[in-house]
Tab-separated table of C-alpha atoms and ligand atoms in Angstrom:
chain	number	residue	atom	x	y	z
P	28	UNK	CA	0.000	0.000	0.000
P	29	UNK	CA	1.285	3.571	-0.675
P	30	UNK	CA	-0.047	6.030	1.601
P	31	UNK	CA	0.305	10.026	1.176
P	32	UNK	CA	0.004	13.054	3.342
P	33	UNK	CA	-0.469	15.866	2.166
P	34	UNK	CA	-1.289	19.712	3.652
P	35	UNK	CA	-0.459	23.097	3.761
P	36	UNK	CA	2.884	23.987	5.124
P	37	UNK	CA	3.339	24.020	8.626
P	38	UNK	CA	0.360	21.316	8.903
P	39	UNK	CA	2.920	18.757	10.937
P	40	UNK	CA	3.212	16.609	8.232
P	41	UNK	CA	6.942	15.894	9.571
P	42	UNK	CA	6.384	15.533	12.851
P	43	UNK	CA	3.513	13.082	12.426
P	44	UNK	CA	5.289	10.477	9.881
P	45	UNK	CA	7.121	8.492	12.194
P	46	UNK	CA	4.497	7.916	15.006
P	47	UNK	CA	2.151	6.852	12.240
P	48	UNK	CA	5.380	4.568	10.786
P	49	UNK	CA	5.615	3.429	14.312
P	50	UNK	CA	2.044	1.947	14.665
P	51	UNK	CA	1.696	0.250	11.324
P	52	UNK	CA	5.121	-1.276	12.462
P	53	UNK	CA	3.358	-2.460	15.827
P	54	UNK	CA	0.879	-4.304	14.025
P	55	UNK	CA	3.452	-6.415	11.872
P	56	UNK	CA	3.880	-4.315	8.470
P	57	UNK	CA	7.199	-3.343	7.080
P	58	UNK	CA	7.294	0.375	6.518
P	59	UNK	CA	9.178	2.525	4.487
P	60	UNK	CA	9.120	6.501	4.793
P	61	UNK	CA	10.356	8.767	2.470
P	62	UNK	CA	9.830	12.668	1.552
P	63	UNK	CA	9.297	14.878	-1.556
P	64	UNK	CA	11.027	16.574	-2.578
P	65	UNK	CA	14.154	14.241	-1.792
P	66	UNK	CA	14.367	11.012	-0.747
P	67	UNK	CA	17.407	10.437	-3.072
P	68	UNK	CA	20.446	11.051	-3.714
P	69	UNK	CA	19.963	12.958	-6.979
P	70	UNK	CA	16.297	14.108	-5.126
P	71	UNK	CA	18.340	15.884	-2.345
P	72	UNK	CA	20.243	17.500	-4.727
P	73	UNK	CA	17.077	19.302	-6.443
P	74	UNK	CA	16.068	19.994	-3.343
P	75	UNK	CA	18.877	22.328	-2.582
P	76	UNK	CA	17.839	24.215	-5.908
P	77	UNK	CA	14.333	23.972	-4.905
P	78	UNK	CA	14.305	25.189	-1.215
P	79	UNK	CA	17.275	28.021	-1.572
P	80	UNK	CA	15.920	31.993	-0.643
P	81	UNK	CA	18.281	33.225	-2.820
P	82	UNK	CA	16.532	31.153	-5.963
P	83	UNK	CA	13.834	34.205	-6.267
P	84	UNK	CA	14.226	34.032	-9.875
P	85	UNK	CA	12.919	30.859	-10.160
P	86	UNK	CA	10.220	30.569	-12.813
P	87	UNK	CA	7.300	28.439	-11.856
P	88	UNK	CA	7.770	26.361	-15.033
P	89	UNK	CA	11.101	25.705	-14.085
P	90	UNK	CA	10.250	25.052	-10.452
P	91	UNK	CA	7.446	22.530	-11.783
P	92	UNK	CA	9.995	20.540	-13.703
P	93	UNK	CA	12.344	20.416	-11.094
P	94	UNK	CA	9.890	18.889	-8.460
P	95	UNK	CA	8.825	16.180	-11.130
P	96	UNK	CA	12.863	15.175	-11.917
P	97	UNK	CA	13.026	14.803	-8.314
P	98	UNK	CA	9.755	12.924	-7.822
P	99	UNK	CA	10.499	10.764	-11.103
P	100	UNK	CA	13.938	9.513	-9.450
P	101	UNK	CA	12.210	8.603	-6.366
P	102	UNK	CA	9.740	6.526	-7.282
P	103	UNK	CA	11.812	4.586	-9.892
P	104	UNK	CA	14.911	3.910	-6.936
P	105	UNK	CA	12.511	4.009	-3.714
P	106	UNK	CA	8.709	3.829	-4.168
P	107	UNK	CA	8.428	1.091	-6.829
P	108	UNK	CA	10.800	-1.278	-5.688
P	109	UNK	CA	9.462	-1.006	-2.127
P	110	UNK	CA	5.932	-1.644	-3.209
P	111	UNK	CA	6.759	-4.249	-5.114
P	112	UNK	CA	8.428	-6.195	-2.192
P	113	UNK	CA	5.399	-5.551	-0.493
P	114	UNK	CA	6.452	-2.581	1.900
P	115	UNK	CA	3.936	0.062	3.044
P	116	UNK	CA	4.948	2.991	1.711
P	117	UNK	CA	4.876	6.079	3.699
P	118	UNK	CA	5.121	9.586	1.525
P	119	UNK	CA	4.773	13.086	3.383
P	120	UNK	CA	4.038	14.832	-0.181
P	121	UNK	CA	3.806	13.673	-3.590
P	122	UNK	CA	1.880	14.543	-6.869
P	123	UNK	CA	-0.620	16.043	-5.152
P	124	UNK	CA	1.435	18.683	-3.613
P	125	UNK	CA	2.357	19.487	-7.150
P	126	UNK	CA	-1.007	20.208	-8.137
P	127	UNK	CA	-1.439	21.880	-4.947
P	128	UNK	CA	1.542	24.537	-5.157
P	129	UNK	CA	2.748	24.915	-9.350
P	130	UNK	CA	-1.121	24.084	-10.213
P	131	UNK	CA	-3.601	26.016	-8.239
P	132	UNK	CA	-0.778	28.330	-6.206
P	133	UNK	CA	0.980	29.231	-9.120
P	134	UNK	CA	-2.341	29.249	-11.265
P	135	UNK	CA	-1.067	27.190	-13.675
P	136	UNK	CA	-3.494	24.949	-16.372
P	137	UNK	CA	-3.893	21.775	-13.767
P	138	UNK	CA	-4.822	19.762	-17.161
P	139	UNK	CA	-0.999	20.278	-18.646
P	140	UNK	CA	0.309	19.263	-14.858
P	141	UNK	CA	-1.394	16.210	-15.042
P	142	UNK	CA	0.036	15.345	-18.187
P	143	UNK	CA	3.429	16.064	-16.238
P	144	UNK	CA	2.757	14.309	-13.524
P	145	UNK	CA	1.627	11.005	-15.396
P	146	UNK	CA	4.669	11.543	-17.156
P	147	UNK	CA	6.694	12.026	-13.931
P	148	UNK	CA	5.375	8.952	-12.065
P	149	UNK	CA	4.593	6.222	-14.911
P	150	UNK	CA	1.320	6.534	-13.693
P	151	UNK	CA	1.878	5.610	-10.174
P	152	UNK	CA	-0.973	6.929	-7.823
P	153	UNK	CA	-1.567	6.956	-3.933
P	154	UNK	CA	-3.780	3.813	-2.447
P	155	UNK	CA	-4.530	6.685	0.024
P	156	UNK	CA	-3.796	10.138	0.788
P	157	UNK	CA	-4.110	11.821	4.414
P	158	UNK	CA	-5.215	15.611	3.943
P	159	UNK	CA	-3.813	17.542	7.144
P	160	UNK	CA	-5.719	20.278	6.866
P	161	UNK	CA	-5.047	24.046	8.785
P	162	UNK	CA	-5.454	27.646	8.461
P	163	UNK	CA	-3.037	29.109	6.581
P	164	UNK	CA	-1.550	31.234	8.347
P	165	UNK	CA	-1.448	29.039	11.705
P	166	UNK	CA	0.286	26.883	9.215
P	167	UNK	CA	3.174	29.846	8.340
P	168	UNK	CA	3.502	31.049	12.441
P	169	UNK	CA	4.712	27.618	13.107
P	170	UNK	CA	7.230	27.281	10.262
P	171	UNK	CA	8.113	30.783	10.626
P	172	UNK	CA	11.857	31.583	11.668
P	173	UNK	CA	12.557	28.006	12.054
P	174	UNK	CA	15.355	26.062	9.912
P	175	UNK	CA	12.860	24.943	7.828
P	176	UNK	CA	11.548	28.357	6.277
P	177	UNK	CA	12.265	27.663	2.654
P	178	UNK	CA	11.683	29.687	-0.937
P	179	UNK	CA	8.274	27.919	-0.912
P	180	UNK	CA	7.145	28.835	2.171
P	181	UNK	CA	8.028	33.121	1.289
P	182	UNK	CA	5.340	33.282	-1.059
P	183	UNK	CA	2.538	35.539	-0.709
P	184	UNK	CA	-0.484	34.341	1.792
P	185	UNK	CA	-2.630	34.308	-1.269
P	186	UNK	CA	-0.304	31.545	-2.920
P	187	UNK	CA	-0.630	29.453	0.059
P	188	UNK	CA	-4.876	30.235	0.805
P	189	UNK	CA	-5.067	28.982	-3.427
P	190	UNK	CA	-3.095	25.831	-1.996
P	191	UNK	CA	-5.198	24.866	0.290
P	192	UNK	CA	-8.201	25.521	-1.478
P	193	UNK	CA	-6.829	23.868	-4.022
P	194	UNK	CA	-6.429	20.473	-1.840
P	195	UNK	CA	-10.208	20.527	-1.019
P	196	UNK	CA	-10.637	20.673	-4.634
P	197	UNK	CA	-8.540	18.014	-5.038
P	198	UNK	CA	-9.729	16.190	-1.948
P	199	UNK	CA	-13.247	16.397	-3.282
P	200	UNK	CA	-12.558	15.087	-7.133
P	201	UNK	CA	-11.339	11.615	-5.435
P	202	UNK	CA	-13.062	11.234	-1.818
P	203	UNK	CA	-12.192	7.196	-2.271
P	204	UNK	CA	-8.863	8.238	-2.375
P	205	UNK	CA	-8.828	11.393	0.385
P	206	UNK	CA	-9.271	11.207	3.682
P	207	UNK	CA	-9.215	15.125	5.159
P	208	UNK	CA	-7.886	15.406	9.460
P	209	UNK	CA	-8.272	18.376	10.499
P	210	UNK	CA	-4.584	19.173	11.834
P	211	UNK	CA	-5.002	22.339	13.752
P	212	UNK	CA	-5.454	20.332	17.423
P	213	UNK	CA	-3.101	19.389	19.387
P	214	UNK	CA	-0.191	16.143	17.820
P	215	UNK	CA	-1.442	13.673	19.604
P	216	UNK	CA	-5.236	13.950	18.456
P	217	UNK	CA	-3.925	14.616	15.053
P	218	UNK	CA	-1.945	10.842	15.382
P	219	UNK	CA	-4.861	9.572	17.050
P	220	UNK	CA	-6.724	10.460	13.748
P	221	UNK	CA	-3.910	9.429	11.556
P	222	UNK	CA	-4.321	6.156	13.155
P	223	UNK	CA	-8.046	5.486	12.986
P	224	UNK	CA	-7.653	6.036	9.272
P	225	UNK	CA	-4.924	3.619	8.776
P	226	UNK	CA	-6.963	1.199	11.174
P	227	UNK	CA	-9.923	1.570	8.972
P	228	UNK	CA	-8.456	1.248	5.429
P	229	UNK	CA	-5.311	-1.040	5.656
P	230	UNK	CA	-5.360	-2.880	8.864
P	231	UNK	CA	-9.306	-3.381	8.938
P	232	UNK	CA	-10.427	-3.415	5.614
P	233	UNK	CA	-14.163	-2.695	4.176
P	234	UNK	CA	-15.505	-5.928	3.716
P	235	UNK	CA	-13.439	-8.384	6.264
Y	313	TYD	P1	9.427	21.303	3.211
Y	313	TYD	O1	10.352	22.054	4.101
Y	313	TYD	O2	9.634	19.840	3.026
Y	313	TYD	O3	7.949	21.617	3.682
Y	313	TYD	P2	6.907	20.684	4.365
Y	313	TYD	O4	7.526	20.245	5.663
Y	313	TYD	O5	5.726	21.585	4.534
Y	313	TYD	O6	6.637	19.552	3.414
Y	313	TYD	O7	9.413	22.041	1.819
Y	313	TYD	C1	8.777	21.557	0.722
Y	313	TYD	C2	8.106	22.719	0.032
Y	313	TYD	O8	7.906	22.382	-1.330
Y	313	TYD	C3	6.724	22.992	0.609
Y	313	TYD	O9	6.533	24.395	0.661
Y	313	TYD	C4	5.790	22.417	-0.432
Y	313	TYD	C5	6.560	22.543	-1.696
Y	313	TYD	N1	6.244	21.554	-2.764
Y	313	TYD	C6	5.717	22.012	-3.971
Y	313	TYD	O10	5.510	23.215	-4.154
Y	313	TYD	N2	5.464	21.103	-4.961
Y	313	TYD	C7	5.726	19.773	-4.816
Y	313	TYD	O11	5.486	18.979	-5.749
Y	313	TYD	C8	6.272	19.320	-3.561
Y	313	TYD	C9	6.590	17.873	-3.366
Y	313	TYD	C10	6.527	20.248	-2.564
């Protein structure tokens, strides 16, 4: 199974991974996390280029592109193979934050990013994708002035509201796929939901 999460930033994406790893571990799965954009050798590398303040110039085109090269290495070395050898595989971001940030952030045509994307990925989609969902800016006052503030996270508050309306958008187009937590509570409820979720889809599943 390939699991997502997804979210604005600052929506504790990061800090809820490994917990979530740590439970589906309990119950006898082998796990695998990873993160976009990264998760590679050649990923990390891009992500430099990607996550750099003094990149202002960047063109969202170009920004696009790079995001896919990076998520195109990663699924070919990591995701794949792990799936394949029957590994969970646990993803904080992936497509979806592309359509997310370059297509309704930077208003670009979402039809010509999914051609991307399917490009990008051979095609490879989520089983399931966890929405953490927050206000926006919450979401920036946490990241703010940490080591994580990035190029990404310096765009206007507009950018980032179009974002996360742009996840409910998305969230609503495939609600099989989507699950939405609202992340603004405290961690451990936010796990706690995490965790029901995984219960319900992977562990329990409809039907047994
Ligand atoms: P990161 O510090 O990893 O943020 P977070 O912890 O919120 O995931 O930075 C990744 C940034 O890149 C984040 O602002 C979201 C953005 N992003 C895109 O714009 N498009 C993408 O396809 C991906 C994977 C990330």
């Amino acid at each position: 199974m390939f699991i997502t999460l997804e979210g604005p930033d600052g929506s504790g994406k990061s800090t809820q991974i490994n917990p979530l790893a740590d439970y589906l571990k309990d119950q006898g799965y082998s796990v695998l996390i990873t993160r976009e954009p990264g998760g590679t050798p050649i990923g990390d590398q891009i992500r430099l280029i990607l996550s750099d303040l003094k990149n202002t110039g960047m063109h969202p085109r170009s920004e696009t592109l790079l995001f896919l090269a990076a998520r195109a290495q990663l699924v070919e070395q990591i995701i794949r193979p792990h799936l394949k050898e029957g590994h969970v595989v646990l993803c904080d971001r992936y497509a979806d934050s592309t359509m997310a940030y370059q297509g309704y952030g930077h208003q670009n045509d979402l039809e010509q990013i999914k051609t991307l994307l399917n490009f990008a990925t051979g095609g490879l989609k989520p089983d399931l994708t966890l929405l953490l969902d927050m206000d926006v800016e919450e979401g920036l006052r946490r990241k703010a002035g940490g080591s994580e503030w990035n190029r990404l996270d310096a765009y206007s508050l507009e950018f980032h509201q179009r974002v996360r309306q742009g996840y409910h958008s998305l969230a609503a187009s495939e609600p099989e796929r989507w699950v939405m937590i609202e992340a603004g509570g405290s961690p451990e409820d936010v796990q706690a939901a995490l965790r029901q979720v995984v219960q319900d889809r992977l562990i329990t599943p409809v039907g047994s």
